[in-house]
XYZ file of C-alpha atoms in Angstrom:
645
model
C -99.861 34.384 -75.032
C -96.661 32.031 -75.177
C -93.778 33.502 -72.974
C -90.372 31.930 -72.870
C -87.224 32.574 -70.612
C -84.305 33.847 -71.928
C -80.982 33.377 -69.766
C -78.169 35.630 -71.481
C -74.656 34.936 -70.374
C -71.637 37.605 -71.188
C -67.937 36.835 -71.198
C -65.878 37.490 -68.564
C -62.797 38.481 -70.403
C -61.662 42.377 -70.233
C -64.593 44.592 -72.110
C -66.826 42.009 -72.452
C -69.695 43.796 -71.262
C -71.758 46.536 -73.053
C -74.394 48.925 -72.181
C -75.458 49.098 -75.577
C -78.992 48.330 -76.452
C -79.501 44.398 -76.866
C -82.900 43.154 -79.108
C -83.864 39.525 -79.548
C -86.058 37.639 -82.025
C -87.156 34.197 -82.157
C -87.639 32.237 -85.761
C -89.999 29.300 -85.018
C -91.533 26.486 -87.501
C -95.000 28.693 -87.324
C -93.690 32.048 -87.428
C -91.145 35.052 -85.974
C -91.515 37.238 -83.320
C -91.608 40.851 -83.086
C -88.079 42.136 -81.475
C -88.299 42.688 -78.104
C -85.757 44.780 -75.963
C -83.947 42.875 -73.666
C -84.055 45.567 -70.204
C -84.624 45.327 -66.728
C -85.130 48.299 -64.982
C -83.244 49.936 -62.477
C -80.230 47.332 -63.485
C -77.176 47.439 -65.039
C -77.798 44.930 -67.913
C -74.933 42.879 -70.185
C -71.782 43.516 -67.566
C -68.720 41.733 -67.136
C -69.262 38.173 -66.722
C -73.162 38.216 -65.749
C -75.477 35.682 -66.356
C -79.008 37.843 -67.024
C -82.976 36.595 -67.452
C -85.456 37.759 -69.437
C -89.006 36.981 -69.540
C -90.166 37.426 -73.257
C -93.723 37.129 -74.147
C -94.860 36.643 -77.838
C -98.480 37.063 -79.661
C -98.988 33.477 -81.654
C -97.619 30.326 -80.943
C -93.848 29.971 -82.937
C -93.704 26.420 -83.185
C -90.117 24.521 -82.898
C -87.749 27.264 -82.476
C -84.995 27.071 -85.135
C -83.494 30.405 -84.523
C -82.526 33.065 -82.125
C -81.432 36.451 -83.712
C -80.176 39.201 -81.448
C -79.044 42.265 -82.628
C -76.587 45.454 -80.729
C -77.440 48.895 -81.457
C -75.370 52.186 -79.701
C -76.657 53.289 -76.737
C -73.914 56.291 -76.424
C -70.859 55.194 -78.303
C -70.082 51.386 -80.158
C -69.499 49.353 -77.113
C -68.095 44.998 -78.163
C -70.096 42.957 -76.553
C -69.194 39.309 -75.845
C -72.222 36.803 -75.583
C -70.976 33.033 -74.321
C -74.636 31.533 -74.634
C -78.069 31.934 -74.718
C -80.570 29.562 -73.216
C -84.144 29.316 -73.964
C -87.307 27.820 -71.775
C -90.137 27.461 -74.402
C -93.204 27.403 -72.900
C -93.464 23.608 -72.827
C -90.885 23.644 -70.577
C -88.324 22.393 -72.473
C -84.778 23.532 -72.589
C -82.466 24.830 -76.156
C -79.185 25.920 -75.453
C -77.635 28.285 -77.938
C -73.379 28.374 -78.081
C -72.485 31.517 -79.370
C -69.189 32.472 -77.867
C -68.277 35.940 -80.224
C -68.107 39.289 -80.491
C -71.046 41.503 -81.844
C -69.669 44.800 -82.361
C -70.790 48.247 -83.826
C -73.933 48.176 -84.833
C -73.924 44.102 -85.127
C -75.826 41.303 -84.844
C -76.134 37.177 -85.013
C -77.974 34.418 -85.958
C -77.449 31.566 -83.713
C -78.455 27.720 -84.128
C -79.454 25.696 -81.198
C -76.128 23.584 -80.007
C -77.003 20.096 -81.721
C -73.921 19.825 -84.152
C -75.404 19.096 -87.729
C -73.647 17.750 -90.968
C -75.447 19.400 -94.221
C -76.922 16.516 -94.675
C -78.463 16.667 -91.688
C -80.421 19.991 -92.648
C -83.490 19.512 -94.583
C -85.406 23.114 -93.498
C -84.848 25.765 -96.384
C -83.963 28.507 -93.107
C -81.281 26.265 -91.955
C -79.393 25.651 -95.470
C -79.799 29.522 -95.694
C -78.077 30.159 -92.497
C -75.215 27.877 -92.888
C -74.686 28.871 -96.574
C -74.978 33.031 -95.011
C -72.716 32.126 -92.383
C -69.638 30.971 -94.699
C -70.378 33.468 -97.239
C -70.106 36.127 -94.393
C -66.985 34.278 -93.193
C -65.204 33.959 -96.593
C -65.507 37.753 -96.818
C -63.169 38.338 -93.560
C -60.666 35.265 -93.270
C -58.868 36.204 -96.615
C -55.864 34.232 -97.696
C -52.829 36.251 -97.941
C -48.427 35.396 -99.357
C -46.409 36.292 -96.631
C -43.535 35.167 -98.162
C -42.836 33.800 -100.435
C -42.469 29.859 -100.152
C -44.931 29.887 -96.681
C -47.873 28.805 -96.441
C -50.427 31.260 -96.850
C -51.154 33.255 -93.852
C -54.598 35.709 -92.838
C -54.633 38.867 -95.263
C -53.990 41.433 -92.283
C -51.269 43.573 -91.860
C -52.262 44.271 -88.235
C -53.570 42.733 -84.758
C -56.506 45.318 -84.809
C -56.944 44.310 -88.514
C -58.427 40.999 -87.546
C -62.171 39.769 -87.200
C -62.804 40.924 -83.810
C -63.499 37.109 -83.039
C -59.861 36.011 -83.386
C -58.117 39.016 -81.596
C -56.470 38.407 -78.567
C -58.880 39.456 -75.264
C -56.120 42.325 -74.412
C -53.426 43.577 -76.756
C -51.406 44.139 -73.725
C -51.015 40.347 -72.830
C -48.980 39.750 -76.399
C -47.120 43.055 -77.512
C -43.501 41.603 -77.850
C -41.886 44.631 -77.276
C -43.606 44.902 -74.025
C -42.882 41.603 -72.985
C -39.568 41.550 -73.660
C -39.133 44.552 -71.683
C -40.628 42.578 -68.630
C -38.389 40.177 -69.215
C -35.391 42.002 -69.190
C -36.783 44.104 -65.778
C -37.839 40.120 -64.293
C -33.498 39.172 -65.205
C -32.271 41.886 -63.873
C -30.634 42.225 -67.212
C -31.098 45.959 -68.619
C -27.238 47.469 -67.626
C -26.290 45.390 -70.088
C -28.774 45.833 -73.424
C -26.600 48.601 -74.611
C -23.164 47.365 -75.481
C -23.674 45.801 -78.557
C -20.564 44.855 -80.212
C -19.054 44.459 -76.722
C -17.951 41.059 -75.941
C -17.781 38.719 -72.924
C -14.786 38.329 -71.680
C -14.887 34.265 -70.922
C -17.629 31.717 -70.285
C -17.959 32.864 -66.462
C -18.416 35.721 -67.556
C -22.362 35.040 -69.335
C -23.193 34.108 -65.702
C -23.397 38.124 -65.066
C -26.847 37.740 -67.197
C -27.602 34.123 -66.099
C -30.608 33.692 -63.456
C -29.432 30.827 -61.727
C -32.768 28.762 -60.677
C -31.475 25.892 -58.207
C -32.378 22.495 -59.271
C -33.523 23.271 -62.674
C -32.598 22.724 -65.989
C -31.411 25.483 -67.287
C -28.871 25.350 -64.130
C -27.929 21.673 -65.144
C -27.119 23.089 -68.532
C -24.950 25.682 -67.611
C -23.257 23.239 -65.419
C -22.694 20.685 -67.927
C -23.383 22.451 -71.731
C -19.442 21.493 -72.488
C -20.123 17.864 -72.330
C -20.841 15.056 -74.924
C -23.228 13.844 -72.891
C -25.310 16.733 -72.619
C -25.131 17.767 -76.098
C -26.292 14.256 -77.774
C -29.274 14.261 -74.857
C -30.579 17.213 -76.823
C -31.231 15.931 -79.587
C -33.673 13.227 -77.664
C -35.352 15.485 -75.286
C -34.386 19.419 -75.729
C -35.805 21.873 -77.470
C -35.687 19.987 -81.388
C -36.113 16.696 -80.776
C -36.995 15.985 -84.783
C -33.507 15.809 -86.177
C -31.750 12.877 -85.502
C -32.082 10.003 -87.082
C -30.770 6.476 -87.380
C -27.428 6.506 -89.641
C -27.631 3.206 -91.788
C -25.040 4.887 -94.531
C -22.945 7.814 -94.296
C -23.341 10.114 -96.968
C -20.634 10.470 -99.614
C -20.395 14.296 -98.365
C -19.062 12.977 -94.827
C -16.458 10.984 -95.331
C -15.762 10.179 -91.673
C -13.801 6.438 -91.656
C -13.653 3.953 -88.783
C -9.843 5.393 -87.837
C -11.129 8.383 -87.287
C -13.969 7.853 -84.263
C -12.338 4.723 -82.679
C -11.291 6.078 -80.161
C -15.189 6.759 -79.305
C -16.800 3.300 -80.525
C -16.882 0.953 -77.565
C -18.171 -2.196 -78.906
C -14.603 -3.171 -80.605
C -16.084 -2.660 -84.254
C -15.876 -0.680 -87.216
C -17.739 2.114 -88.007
C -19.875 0.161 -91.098
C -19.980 -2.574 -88.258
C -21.994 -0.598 -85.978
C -23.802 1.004 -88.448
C -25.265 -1.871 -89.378
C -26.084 -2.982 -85.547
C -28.086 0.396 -85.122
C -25.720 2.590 -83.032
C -24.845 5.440 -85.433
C -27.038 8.203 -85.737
C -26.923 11.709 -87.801
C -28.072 15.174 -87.928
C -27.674 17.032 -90.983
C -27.987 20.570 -91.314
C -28.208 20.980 -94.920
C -31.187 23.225 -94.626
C -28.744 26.031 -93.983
C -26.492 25.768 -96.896
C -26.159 28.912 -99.016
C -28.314 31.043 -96.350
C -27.262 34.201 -96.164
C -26.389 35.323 -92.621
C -28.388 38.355 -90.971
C -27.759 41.706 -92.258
C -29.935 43.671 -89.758
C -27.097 45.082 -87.923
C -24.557 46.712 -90.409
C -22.057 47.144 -87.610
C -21.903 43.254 -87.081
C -21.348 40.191 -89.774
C -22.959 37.306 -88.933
C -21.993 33.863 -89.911
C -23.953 30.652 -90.589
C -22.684 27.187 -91.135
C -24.273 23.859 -92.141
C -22.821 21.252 -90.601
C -23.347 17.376 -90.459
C -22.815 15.543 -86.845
C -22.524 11.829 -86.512
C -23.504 10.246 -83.010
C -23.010 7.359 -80.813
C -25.144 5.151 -78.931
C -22.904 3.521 -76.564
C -22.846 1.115 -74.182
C -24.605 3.045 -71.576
C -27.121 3.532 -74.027
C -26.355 7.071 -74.587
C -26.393 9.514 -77.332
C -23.036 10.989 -77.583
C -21.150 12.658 -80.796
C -18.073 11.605 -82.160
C -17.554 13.505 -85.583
C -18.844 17.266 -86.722
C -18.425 18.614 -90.710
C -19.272 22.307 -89.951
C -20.025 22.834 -94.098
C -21.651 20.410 -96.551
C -18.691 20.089 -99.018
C -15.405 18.088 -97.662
C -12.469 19.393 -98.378
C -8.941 20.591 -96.866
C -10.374 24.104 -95.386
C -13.408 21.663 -93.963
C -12.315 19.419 -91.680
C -14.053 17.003 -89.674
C -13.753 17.789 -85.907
C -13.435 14.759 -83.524
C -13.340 14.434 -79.603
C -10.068 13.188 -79.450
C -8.998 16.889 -81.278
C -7.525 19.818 -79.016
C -10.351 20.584 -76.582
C -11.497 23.940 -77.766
C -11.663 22.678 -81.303
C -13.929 20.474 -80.692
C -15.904 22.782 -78.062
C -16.344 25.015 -81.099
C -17.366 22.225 -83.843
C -20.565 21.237 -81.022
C -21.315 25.137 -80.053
C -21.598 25.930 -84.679
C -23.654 22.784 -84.620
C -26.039 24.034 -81.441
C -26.234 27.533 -83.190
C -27.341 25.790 -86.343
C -30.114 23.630 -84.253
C -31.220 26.682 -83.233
C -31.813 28.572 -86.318
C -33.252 25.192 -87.988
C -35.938 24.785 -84.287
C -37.022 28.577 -84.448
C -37.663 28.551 -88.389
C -38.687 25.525 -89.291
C -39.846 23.181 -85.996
C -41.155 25.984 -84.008
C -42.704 28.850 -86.542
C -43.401 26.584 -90.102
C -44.599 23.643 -88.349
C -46.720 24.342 -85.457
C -47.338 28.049 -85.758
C -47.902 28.473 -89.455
C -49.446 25.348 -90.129
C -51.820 25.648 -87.046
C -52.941 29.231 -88.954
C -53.606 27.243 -91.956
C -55.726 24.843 -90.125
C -57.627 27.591 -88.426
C -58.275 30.181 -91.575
C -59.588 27.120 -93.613
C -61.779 26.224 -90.502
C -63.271 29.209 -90.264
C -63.572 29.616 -94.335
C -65.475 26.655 -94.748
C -66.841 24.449 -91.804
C -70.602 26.836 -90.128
C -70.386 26.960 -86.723
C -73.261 24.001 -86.094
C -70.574 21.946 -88.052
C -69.158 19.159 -85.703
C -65.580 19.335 -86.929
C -65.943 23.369 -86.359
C -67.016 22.329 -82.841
C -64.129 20.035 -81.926
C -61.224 22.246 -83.645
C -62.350 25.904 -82.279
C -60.671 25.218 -79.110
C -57.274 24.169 -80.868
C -56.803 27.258 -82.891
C -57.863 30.495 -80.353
C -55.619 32.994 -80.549
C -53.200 31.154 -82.820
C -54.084 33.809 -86.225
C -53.778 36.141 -83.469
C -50.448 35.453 -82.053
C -48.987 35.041 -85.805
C -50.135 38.169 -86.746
C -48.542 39.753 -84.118
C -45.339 38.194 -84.891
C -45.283 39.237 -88.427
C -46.082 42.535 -87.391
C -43.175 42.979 -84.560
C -41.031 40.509 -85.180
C -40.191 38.756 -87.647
C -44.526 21.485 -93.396
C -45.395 18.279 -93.397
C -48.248 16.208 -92.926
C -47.829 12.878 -90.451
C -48.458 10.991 -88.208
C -46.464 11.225 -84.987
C -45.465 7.590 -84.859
C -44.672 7.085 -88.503
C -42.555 9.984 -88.478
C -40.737 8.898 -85.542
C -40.493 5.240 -87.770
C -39.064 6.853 -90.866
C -36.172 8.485 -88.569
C -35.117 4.867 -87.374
C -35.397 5.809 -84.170
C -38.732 4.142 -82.894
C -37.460 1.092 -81.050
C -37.631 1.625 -76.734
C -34.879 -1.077 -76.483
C -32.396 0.776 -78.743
C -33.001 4.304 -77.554
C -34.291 4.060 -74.474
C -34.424 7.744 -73.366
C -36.359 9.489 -76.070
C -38.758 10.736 -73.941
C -39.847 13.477 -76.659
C -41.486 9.985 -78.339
C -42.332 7.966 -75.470
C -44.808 10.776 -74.277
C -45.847 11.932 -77.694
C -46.635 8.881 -78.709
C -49.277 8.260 -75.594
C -50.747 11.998 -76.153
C -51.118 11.258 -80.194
C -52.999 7.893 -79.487
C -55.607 10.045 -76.494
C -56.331 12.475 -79.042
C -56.906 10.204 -81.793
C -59.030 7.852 -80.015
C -60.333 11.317 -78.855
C -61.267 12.147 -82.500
C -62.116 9.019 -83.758
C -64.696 8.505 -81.056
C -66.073 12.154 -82.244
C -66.238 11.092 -85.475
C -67.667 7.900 -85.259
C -70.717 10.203 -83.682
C -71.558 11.941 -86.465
C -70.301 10.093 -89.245
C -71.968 6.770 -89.634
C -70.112 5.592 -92.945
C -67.333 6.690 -95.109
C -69.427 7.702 -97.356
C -70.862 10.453 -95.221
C -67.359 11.351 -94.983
C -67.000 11.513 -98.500
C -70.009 13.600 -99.443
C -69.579 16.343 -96.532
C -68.948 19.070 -99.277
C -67.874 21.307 -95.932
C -65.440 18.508 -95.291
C -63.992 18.568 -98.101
C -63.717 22.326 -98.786
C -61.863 22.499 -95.390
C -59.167 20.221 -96.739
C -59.144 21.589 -100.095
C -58.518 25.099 -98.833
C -55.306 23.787 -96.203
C -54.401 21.557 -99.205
C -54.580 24.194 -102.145
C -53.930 27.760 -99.849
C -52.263 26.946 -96.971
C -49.716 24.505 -98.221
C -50.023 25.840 -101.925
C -50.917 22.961 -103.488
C -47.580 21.152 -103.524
C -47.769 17.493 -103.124
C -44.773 17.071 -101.440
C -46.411 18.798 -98.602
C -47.802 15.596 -97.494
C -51.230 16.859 -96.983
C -54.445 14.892 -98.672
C -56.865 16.823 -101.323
C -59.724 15.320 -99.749
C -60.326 12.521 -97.127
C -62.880 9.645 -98.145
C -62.761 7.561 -94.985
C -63.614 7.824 -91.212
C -60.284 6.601 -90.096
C -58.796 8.747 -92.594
C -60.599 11.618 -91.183
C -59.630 10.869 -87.826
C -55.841 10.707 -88.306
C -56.378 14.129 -89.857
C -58.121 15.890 -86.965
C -55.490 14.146 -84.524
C -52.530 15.707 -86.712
C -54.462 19.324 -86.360
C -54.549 18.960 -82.830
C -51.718 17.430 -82.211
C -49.467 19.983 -83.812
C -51.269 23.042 -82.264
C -50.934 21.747 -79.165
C -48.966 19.006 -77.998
C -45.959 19.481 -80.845
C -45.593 22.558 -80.231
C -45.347 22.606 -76.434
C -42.876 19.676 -76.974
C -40.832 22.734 -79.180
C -41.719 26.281 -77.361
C -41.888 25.758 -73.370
C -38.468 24.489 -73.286
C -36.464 27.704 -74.836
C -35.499 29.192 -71.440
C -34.245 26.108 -69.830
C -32.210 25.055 -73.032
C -31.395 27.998 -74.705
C -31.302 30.605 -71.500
C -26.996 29.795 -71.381
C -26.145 31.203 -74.352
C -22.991 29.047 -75.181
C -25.395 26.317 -75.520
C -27.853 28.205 -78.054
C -26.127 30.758 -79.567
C -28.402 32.601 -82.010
C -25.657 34.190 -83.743
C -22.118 33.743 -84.527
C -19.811 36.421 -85.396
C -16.889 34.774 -86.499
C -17.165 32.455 -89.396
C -16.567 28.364 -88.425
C -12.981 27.119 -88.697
C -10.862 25.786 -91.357
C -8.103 23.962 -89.892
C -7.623 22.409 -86.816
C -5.470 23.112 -83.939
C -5.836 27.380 -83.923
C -8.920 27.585 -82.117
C -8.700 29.715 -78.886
C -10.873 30.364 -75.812
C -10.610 33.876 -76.855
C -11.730 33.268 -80.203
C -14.684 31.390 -78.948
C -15.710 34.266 -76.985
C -15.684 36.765 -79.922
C -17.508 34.405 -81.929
C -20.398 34.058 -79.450
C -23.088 36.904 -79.409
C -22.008 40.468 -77.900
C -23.276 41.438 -74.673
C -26.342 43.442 -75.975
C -27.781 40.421 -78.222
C -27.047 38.206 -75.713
C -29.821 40.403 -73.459
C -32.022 40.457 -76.087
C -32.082 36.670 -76.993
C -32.260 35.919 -73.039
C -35.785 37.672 -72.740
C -37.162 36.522 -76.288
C -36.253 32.874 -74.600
C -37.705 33.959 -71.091
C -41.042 35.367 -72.695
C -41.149 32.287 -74.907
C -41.823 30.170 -72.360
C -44.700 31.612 -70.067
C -47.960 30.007 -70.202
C -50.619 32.668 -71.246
C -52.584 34.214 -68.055
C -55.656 32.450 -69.121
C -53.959 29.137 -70.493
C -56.542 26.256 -71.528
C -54.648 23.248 -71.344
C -55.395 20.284 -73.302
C -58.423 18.340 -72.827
C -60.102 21.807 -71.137
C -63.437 22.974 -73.141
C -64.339 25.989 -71.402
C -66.388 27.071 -74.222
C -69.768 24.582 -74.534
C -69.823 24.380 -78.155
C -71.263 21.062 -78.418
C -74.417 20.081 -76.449
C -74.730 16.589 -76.821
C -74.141 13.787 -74.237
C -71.852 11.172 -76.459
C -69.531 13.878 -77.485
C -69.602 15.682 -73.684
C -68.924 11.706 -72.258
C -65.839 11.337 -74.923
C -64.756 14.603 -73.551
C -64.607 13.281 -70.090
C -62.786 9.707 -71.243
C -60.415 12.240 -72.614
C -59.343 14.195 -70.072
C -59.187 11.094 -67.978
C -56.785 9.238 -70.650
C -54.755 12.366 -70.010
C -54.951 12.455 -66.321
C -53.169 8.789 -66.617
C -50.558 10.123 -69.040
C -49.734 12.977 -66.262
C -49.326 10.256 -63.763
C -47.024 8.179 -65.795
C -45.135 10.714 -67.042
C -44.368 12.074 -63.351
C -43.811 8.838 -61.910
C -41.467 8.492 -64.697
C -39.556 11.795 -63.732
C -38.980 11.283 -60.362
C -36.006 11.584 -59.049
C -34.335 12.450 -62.530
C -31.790 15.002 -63.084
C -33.259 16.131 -66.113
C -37.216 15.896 -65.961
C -39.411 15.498 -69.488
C -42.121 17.344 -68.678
C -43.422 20.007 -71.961
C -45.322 16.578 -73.110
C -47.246 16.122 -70.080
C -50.680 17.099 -70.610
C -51.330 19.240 -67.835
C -48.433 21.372 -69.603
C -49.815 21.569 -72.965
C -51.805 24.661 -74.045
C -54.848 23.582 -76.298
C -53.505 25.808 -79.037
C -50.285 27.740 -80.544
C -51.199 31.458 -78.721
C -47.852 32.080 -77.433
């Protein structure tokens, strides 16, 4: 009688084992088998990351095997098993590897393909069709689209972390419970005496120091050092924490009437303002996002204040981004002046501090949650919705979305876009050219990690797509971008985002925006919250005082009361501080633990990957040292694979 060996490995995550009973069958060309119990005796079967063998024997010959099917049943109480892989030795001797990497709970089981990633197209056998079409039906059922709010893109339909398919949930609760972690962060600054005097303000700058972890020779040091200076605050907008809002000035806007008499003082190059407009030196950031917000009402005991200002910079002759006129509200006018450096010196202090308080508002909403968190969840419920797990494009995006439904669920349960490429939006902004801005290092390095993962995913594709037209008729394909397109960005074609994709290039630049934005774009936005936002006169992320009308009244002491109060200073300080930790069990990008493809082209482009990205590390640190202010969140061996924190 035919026997086969069957190698069964288990997770070794936290309660990945089980001690449940495990059965297997095998669906061959010829025929099934009978289940067989997979036991050894006198041996603790299924634990904790074990690798197990089984010898199973069956009564007629099954032909190609086409299916494994293993199914969980209670030994004593419903125990979760994870199962990485199984591999099978047919008789023949040959070798079939089976990815499976879930969760099989209750009383569950699976169906699993062999590894070899297959289009539709590619099946022909009635079983497989049946299996793939099962699989998404199944799938369709659990990953339900769901409004937030309104005006988001459409989010998972769960209320709760525990309310997820067990396959997206974070390995330990534990690991991502806000609350918790922002009580570790407060124990880790040394920063609880203070968390209860809200209301109660600082008395002067100094005087934030008392909650300040001074780190020598780091960033968030330099900051502190040097957050009052024009220099540092026009280097933010390059290379801090929202490096997507400035862009080249070629005409000022009627609603910021700033004139050449007003900033001479600041131009260096002995021309007017129109002058060196038109040589490329004047650049803006407009806040107009902001205008007609209301402020937060959470705390009755507090108002809260929001502004939207417009800042023109400089590039001078150093070749350095400096600003030299801030309009803290949209509409000119007497009671809105337009601040200058050459004003008193805490006027103008407080014109840059409303304008870093705005940055930060516009970074956490918009650059950091809408577009990398959000989006990424669109990306990964539409994934899961419509492309099987033998799908190729399945295979190559599974390890850019883990844990990112996870994470957002979790922050719409405790706390709480647009489509391009990397280098054209960088092109629309004017602010592309390495002669004329020379220390963007936000683009410099984002520009070599887009062009590794796209000739990454072009490579990929070019492996299982032979034509456009195979593009084209992938029905899976195309329901993947429908869903993102029609759910997740809700149909509105100002979000950017294609119906459907028709070529291979096409498809390409797609997959390279997914990735890019769960990983790389949003490293470049998350990792560096505690070193720029950790001095809280740099970052406020509230005001309490509403911005100035007139010139020439501001006060020190009216700076301090406008800045947070002692207890939300705390609190912002740890939501910074836990904002910035790599996960435990961080994949970085280029690392696929998880085997999901089998196949020697894909597992070779893998390798030319990583090694593309091992150069980029190399460049990127030879580029750093000896600078005072490293650019390091784009280097790769700092980039998570996926939003999960």
């Amino acid at each position: 009688m035919p026997s086969y060996t069957v190698t069964v490995a288990t997770g070794s995550q936290w309660f990945a084992g089980t001690d449940d009973y495990i059965y297997l069958s095998l669906v061959g060309s010829a025929g099934c088998s009978e289940k067989h119990l997979l036991d050894k005796p006198f041996y603790n079967d299924f634990e904790r990351g074990a690798v197990d063998s089984y010898d199973v024997t069956v009564d007629e010959e099954l032909g190609d095997i086409q299916l494994v099917k293993i199914e969980k049943r209670k030994y004593w109480i419903h125990d979760d098993w994870y199962l990485k892989y199984i591999t099978l030795k047919t008789p023949y001797g040959d070798y079939i590897e089976f990815p499976c990497y879930r969760w099989i709970t209750g009383e569950g089981e699976i169906v699993l393909r062999d590894g070899r990633a297959k289009l539709a197209c590619d099946d022909q056998i009635h079983i497989l069709k049946q299996h793939r079409r099962k699989e998404l039906e199944t799938r369709q059922k659990q990953y339900r689209w769901m409004e937030w709010n309104p005006g988001f893109p459409l989010s998972i339909d769960a209320k709760y972390h525990k309310d997820l398919p067990r396959d997206i949930q974070f390995d330990s609760e534990k690991g991502v419970d806000f609350v918790l972690n922002y009580s570790k962060a407060m124990e880790n600054l040394f920063i609880n005496r203070f968390m209860h005097m809200f209301q109660s303000s600082w008395s002067d700058f100094a005087d934030f120091e008392k909650i300040f972890v001074k780190i020598s020779n780091t960033i968030s040091e330099r900051v502190m050092k040097h957050w009052q200076e024009d220099l540092m605050f026009g280097y933010q907008f390059l290379n801090g924490c929202n490096p997507v809002l400035i862009q080249r000035c070629t005409k000022l806007p009627k609603k910021f009437p700033v004139t050449t008499e007003m900033v001479e003082c600041s131009l260096e190059r002995e021309l007017t303002l129109e002058q060196e407009m038109e040589q490329g030196n004047i650049f803006i950031v407009d806040f107009e996002l902001l205008d007609g917000i209301d402020a937060n009402k959470t705390d009755p005991c507090t108002l809260q204040f929001l502004a939207a200002p417009i800042c023109l910079l400089y590039k001078n002759l150093a070749n350095k981004i400096v600003p030299i006129a801030i309009q803290l509200n949209q509409v000119p006018g007497d009671k809105n002046p337009i601040f200058l450096p050459s004003d008193a010196k805490y006027d103008w202090l407080l014109a840059k501090i409303w304008v870093r308080s705005s940055d930060f508002h516009v970074h956490q909403t918009i650059t950091h949650l809408l577009r990398t968190h959000l989006v990424s969840e669109v990306f990964g419920i539409a994934m899961y919705r419509q492309l099987p797990a033998v799908h190729p494009i399945f295979k190559l995006l599974v390890a850019h979305v883990r844990f990112t439904i996870a994470i957002n669920t979790k922050a719409r349960e405790q706390l709480i876009c647009e489509y391009g490429l990397f280098d054209k939006a960088i092109k629309a902004r004017g602010m592309d050219s390495t002669e004329d801005i020379p220390y963007y290092f936000y683009r410099d390095d984002g520009l070599l990690v887009w062009e590794a993962i796209k000739t990454f995913t072009a490579e990929v594709v070019g492996i299982y797509y032979k034509s456009d037209q195979v593009v084209a008729e992938d029905q899976e394909l195309q329901d993947f971008v429908k869903d993102v397109y029609v759910y997740g960005m809700r149909g509105k074609k100002t979000s950017g985002f294609p119906k459907s994709i028709k070529t291979r290039e096409n498809l390409s630049e797609y997959l390279t925006v997914v990735i890019f934005t769960a990983s790389a774009q949003h490293a470049a936005v998350n990792f560096g919250q505690y070193d720029w936002c950790s001095w809280i006169p740099n970052a406020p992320p509230t005001m309490r005082a509403p911005p100035p009308t007139a010139k020439g009244v501001v006060t020190i002491e009216q700076i301090v009361d406008t800045l947070p109060d002692r207890g939300r200073s705390c609190w912002h300080l740890g939501a910074v501080w836990a904002l910035s930790q790599f996960q435990d069990n961080e994949l970085f990008l280029g690392m696929y633990p998880e085997e999901h493809f089998i196949e020697k082209p894909v597992k070779e482009a893998m390798a030319r990957f990583r090694k593309n990205l091992d150069t980029i590390v190399s460049v990127i640190a030879e580029r750093n040292k000896n600078k005072k202010l490293p650019y390091y969140y784009l280097s790769p061996d700092r980039i998570p694979n996926s939003v999960a924190i």
